CSV table of C-alpha atoms in Angstrom, one decimal:
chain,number,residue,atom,x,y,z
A,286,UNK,CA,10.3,24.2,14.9
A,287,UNK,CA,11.8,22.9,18.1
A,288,UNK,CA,14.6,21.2,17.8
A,289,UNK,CA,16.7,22.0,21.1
A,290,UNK,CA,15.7,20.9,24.8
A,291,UNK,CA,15.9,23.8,26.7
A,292,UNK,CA,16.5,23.9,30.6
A,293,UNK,CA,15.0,26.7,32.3
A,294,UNK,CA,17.4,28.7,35.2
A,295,UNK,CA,16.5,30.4,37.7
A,296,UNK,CA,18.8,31.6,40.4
A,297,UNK,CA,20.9,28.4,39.5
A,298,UNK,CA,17.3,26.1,40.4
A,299,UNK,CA,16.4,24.5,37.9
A,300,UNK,CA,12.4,25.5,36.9
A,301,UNK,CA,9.8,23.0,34.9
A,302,UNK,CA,9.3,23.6,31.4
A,303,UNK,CA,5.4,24.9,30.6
A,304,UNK,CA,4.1,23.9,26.7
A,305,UNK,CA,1.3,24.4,25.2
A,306,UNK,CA,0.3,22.2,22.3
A,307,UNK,CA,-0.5,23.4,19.4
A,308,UNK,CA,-1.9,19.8,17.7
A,309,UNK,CA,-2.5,16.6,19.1
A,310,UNK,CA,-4.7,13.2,20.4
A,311,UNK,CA,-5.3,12.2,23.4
A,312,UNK,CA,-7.5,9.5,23.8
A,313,UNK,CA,-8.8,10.2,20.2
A,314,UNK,CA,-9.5,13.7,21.5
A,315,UNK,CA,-7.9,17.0,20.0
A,316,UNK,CA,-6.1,18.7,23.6
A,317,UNK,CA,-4.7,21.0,21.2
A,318,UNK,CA,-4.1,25.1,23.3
A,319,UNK,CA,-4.1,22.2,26.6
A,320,UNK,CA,-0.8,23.8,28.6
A,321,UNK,CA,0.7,21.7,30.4
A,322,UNK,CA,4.6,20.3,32.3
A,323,UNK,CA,6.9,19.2,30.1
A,324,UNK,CA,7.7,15.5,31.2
A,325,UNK,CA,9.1,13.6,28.3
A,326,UNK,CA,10.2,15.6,24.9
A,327,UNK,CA,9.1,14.0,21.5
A,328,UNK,CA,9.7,10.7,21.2
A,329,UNK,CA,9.1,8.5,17.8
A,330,UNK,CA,6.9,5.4,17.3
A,331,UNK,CA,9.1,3.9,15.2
A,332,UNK,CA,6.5,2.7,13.1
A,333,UNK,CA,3.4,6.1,11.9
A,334,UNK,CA,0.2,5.2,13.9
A,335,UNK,CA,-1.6,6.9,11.1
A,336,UNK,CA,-0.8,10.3,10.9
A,337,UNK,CA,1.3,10.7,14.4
A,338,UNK,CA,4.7,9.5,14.4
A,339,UNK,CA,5.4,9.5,18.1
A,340,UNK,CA,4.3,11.2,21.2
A,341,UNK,CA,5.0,13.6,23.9
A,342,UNK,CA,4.7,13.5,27.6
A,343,UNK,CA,3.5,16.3,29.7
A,344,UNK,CA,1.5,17.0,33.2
A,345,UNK,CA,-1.8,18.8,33.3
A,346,UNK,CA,-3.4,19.1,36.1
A,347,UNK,CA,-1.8,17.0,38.0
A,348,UNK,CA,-1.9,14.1,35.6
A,349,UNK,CA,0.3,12.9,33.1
A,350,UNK,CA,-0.5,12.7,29.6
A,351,UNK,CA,0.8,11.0,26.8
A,352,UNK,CA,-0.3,12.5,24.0
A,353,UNK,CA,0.0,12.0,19.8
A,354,UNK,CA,1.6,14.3,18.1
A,355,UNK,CA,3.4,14.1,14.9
A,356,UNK,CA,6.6,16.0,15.6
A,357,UNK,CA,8.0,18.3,17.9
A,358,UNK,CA,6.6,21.5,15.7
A,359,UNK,CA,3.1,20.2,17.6
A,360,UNK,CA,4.1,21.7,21.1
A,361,UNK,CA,6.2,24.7,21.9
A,362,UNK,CA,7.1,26.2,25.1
A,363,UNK,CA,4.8,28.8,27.2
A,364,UNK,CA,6.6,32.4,27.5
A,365,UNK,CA,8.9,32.7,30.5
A,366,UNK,CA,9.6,35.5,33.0
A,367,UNK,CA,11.7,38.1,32.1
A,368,UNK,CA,14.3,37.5,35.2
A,369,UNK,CA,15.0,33.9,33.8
A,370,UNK,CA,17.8,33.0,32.1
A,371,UNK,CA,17.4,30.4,29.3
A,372,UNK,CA,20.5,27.5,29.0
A,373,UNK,CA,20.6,25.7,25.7
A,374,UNK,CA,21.7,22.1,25.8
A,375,UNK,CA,22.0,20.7,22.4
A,376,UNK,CA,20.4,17.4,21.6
A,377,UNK,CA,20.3,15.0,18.6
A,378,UNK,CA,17.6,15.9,15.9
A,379,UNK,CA,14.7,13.9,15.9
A,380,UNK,CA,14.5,11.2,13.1
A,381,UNK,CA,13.5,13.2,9.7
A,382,UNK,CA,9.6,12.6,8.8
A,383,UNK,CA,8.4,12.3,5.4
A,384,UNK,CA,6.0,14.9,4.1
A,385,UNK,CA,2.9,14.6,2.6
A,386,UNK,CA,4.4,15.4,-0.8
A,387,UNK,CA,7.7,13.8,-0.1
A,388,UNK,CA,5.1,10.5,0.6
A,389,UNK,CA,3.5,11.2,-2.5
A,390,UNK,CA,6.4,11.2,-4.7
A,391,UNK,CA,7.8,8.1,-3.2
A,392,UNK,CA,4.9,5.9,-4.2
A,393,UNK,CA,4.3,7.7,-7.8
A,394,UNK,CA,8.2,5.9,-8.3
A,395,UNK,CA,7.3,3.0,-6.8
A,396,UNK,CA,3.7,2.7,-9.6
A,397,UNK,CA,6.7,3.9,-12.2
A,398,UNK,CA,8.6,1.1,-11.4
A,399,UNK,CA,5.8,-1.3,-11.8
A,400,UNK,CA,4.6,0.2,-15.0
A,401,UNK,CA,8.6,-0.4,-16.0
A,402,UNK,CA,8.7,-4.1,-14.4
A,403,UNK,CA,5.6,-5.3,-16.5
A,404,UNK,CA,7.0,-4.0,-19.6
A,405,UNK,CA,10.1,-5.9,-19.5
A,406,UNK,CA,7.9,-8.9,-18.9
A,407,UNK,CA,6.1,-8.6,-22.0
A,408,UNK,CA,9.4,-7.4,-23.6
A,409,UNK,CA,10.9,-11.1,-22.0
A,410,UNK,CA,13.7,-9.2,-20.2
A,411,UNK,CA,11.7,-10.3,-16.6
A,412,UNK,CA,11.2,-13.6,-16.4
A,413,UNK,CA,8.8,-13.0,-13.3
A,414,UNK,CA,8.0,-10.4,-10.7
A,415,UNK,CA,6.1,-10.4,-7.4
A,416,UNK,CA,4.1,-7.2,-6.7
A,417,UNK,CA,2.6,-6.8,-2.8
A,418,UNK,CA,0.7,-4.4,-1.4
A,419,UNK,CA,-2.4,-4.2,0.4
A,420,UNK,CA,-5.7,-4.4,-1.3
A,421,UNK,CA,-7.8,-2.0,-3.2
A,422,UNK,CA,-4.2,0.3,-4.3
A,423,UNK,CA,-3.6,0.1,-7.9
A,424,UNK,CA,-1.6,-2.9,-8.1
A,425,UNK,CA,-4.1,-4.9,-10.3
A,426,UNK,CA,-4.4,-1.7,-12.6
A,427,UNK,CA,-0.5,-1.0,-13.1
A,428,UNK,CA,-0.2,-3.7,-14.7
A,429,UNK,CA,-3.4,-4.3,-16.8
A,430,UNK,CA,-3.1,-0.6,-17.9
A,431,UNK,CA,0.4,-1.4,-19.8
A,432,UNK,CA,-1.0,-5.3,-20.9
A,433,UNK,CA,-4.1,-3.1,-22.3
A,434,UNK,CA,-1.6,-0.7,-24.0
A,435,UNK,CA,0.3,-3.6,-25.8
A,436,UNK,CA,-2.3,-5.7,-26.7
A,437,UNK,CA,-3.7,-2.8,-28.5
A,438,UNK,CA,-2.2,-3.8,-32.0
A,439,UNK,CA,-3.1,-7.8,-31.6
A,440,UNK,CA,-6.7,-6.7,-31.0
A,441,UNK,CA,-6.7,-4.8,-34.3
A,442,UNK,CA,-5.2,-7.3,-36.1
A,443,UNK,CA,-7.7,-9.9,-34.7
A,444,UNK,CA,-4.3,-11.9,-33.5
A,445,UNK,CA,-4.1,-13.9,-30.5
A,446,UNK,CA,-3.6,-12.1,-26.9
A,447,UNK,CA,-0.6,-13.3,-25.4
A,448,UNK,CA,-2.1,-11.9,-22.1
A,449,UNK,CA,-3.7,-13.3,-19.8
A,450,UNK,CA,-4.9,-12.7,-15.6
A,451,UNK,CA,-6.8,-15.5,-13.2
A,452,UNK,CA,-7.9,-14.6,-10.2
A,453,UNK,CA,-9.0,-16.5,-7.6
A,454,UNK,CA,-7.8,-19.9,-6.7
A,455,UNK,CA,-6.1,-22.0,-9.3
A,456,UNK,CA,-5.9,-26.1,-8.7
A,457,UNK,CA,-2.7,-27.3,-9.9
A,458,UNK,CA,-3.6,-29.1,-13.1
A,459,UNK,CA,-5.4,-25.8,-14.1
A,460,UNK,CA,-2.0,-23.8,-13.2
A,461,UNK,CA,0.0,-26.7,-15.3
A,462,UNK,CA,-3.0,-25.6,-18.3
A,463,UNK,CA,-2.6,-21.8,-17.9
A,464,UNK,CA,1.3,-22.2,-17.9
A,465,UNK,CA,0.8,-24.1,-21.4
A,466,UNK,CA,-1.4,-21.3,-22.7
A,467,UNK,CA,1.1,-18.9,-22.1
A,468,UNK,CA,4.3,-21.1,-22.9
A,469,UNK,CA,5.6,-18.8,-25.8
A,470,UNK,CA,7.9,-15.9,-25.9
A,471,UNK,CA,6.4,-13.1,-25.2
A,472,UNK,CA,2.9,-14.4,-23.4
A,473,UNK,CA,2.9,-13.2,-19.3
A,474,UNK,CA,0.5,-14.7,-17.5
A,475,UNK,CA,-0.9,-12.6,-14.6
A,476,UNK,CA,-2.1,-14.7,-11.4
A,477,UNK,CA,-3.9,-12.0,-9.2
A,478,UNK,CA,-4.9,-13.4,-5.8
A,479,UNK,CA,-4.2,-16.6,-6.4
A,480,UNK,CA,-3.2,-17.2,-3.4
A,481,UNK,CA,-4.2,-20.8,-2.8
A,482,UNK,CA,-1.2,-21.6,-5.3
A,483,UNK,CA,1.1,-20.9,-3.0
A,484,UNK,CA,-0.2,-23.3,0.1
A,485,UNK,CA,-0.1,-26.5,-2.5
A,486,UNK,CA,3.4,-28.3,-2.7
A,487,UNK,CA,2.8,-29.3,-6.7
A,488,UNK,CA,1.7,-25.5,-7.6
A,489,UNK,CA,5.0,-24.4,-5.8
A,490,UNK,CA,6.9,-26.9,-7.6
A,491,UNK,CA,5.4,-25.6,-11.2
A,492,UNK,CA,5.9,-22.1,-10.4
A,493,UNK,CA,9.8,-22.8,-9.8
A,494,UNK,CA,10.6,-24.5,-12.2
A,495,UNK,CA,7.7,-22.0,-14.3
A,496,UNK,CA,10.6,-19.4,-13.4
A,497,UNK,CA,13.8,-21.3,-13.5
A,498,UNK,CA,17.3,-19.3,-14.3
A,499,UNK,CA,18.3,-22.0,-16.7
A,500,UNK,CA,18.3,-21.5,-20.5
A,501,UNK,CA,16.0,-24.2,-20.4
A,502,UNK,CA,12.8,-24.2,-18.6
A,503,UNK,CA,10.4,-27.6,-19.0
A,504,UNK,CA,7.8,-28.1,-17.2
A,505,UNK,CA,6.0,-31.6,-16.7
A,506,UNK,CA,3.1,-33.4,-15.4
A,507,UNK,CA,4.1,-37.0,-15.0
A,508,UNK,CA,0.4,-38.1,-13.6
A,509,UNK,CA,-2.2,-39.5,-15.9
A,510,UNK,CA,-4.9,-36.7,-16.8
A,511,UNK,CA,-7.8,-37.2,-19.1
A,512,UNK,CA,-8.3,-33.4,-18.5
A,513,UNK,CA,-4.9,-32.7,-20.0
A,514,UNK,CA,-5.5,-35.3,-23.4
A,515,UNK,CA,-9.3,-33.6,-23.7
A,516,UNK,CA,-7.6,-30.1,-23.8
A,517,UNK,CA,-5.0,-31.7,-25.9
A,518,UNK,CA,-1.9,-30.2,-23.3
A,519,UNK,CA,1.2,-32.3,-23.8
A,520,UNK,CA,2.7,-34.0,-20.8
A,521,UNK,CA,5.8,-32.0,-21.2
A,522,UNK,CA,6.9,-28.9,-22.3
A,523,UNK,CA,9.3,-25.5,-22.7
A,524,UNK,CA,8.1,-22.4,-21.2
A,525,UNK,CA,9.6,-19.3,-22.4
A,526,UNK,CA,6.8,-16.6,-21.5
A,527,UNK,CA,6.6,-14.4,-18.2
A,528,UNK,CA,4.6,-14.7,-15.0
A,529,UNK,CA,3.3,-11.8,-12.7
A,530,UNK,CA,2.1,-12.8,-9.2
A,531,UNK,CA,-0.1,-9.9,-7.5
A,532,UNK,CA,-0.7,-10.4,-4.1
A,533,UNK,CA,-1.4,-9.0,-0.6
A,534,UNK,CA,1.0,-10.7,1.0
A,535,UNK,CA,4.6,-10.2,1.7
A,536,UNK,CA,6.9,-12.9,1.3
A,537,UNK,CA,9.3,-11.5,3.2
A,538,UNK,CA,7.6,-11.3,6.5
A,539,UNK,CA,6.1,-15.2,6.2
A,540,UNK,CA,6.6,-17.9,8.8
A,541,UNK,CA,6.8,-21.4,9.2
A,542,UNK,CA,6.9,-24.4,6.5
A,543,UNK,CA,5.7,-22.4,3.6
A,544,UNK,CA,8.8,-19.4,4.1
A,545,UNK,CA,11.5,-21.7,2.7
A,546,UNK,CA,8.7,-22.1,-0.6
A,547,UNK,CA,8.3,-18.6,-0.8
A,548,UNK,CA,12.0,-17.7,-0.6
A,549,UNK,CA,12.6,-20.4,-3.9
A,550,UNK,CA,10.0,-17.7,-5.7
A,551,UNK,CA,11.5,-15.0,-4.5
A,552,UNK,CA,14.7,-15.9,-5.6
A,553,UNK,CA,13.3,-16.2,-9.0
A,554,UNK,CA,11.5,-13.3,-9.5
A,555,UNK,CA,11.7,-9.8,-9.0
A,556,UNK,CA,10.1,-8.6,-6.1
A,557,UNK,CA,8.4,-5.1,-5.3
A,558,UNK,CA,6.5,-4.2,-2.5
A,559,UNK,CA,5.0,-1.0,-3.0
A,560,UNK,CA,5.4,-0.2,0.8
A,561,UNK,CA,1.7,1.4,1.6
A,562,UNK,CA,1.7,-0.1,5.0
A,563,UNK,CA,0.1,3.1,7.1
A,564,UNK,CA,-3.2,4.8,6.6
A,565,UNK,CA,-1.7,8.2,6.0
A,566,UNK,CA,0.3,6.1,3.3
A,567,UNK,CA,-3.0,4.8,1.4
A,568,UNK,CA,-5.0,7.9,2.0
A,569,UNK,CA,-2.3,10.1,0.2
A,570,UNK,CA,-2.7,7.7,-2.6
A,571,UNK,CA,-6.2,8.0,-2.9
A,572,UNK,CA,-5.4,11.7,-3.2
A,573,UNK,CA,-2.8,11.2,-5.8
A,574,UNK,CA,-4.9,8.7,-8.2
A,575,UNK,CA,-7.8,11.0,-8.1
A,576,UNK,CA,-5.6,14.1,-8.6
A,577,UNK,CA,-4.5,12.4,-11.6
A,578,UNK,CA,-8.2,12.1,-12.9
A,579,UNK,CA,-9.3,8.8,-11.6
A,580,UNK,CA,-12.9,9.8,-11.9
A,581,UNK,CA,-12.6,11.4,-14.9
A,582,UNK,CA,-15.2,9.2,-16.1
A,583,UNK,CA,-18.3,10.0,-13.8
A,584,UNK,CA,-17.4,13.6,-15.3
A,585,UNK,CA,-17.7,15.3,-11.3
A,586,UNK,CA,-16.9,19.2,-10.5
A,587,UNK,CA,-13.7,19.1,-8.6
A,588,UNK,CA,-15.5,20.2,-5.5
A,589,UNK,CA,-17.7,17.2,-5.7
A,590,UNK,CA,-14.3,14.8,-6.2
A,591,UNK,CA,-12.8,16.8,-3.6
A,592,UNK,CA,-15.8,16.2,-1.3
A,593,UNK,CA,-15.3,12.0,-1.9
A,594,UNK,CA,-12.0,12.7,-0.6
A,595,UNK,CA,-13.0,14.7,2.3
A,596,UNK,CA,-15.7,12.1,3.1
A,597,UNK,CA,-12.8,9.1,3.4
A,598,UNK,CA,-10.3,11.1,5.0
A,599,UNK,CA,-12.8,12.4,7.7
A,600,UNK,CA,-14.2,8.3,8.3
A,601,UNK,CA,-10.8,6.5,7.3
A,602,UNK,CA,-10.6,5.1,10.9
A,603,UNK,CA,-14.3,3.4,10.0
A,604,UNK,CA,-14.7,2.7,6.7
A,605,UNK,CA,-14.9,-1.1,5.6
A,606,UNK,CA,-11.4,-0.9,3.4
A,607,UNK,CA,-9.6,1.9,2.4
A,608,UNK,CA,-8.9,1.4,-1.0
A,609,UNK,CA,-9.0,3.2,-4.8
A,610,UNK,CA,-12.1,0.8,-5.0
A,611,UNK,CA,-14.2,2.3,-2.2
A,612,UNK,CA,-13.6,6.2,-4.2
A,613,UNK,CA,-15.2,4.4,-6.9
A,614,UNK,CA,-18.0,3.3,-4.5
A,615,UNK,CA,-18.5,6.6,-3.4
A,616,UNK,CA,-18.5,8.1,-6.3
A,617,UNK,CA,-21.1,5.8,-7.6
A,618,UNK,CA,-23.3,7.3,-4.9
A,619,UNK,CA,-22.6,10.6,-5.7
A,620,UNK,CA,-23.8,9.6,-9.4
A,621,UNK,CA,-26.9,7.9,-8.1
A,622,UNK,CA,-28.3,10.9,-5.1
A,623,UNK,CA,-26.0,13.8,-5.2
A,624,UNK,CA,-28.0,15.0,-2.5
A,625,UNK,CA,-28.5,11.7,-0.5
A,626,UNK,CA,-25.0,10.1,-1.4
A,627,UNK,CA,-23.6,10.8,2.2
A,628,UNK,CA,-26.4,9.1,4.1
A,629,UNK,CA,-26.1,5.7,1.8
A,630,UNK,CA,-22.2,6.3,2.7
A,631,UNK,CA,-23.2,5.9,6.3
A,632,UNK,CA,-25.0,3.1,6.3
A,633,UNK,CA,-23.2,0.6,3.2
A,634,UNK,CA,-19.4,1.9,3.2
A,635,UNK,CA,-18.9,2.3,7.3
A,636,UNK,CA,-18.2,-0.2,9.7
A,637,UNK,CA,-21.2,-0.7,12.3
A,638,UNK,CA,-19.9,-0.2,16.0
């Protein structure tokens, strides 16, 4: 790996530097054995474009060209004459990238930590938690996989589930009704893309006080509610059970009048963003979770899961959603025409130009 710049001397003039890379984009084209003058060494995005990190500047023919790379191991310089001598100046090392596997075992914590979390909701150690991340990762199945584990025992004794997930938008009065449901110690009630609940002032307002540091927590609805007297919900009341918000979006990076309603929450609850914000990122789950036997089910060769895989990473720039939800899609496919499943890919899973 390069790490040094390297000045080229010849007869104390200084001479260009010729590379030749050995992977990169330019203009979503490979220039990868392209030689070139070295005009800008590696320099970092800051923030992965997908795979590439940064970039590297160079002249080809007479034009320069800023090309993708994903570290300075992706270009190396062109052998130089003999009768040159070679001057090292030492340079700070480029900022350390993660690796595939060193990805990989960063978000396995991170789905540890969630597994963890939603225990000690159901244990009552958590009183809330916030989990964000973008759609379609595994954030919906953390946590019913351990619900599903501990309401194993309450199934077989034909006891009541203390459990319980709504999705989709919630009004407040039926918030105020789930939050009675799952008033006693123990209960967690899961809101997964509910959303909506956070734009409405009187939703806020029960979620806070729903997740209050006090000993006590009570929770009221001082309006008149023949809703509430049908369902036979008291007017007032203690909860002492747990709450889960799931959600796409991140608290911390809101704006305007609804920021100061999300910080009260936040402030209240644990909150864990499970930090899949690249495509590289989501795509190295996908790998993960189906290395781990997410398809188990549809009982596949693992050439055949393998070829799913393939299929997403080769179209992940087109695909409607990259997601644990569109390897199930696939797979589906596969299930239904083995032979065809590709061509149905095409034309219900990718995005039309």
């Amino acid at each position: 790996m390069m790490n040094k710049k390297a000045n080229i001397v010849n007869n104390e003039a200084e001479v260009q530097m010729e590379v030749v890379i050995n992977s990169g984009v330019y203009y979503g084209k490979s220039v990868a054995g392209v030689t070139g003058t070295l005009v800008k060494e590696f320099t970092s995005f800051g923030k992965p474009r997908g795979k590439y990190t940064g970039y590297v500047t160079m002249n080809a023919g007479g034009k320069d060209m800023r090309i993708k790379v994903t570290g300075i191991s992706d270009y190396s310089l062109v052998n130089t004459e003999d009768n040159m001598t070679t001057q090292v100046i030492e340079t700070p090392e480029t900022e350390k990238v993660e690796t595939d596997e060193q990805i990989i075992e960063r978000l396995r914590e991170r789905f540890g930590v969630l597994d963890e979390m939603t225990q000690g909701t159901i244990d009552g150690v958590v009183r809330g938690m916030v989990v964000t991340g973008p759609p379609g990762v595994g954030k919906s199945y953390g946590v019913e996989k351990v619900i599903e584990k501990n309401s194993m025992f309450d199934k077989l004794a034909d006891r009541p589930i203390k459990f319980g997930t709504e999705k989709g938008a919630a009004s407040a009065i039926g918030l105020y009704q789930l939050l009675y449901r799952y008033a006693d110690p123990g209960s967690v009630l899961v809101l997964d893309d509910c959303d909506s609940i956070l734009f409405d002032e009187v939703s806020l307002n029960l979620l806070k006080a729903a997740l209050d540091s006090g000993k006590k927590r009570m929770i009221s609805w001082n309006t008149e509610s023949s809703a509430l007297r049908r369902e036979g919900v008291p007017e007032k009341f203690e909860f002492c059970g747990s709450i889960i918000f799931i959600t796409n979006l991140k608290f911390d990076k809101t704006r305007g009048k609804i920021k100061d309603h999300l910080a009260a929450i936040m402030s209240r609850c644990h909150y864990l963003d499970l930090t899949m914000d690249t495509m590289r990122e989501r795509m190295l789950r996908v790998k993960q979770i189906v290395g781990d036997g997410m398809l188990k089910d549809y009982k596949l060769e693992e050439k055949d899961e393998q070829e799913i895989v393939t299929f997403m990473e080769d179209n992940k720039n087109r695909l409607r959603e990259v997601s644990l939800r569109m390897v199930t899609k696939l797979a589906d496919l596969f299930k239904m025409s083995p032979e065809r499943w590709r061509s149905l890919a095409e034309n219900t899973c990718i995005k039309r130009a």
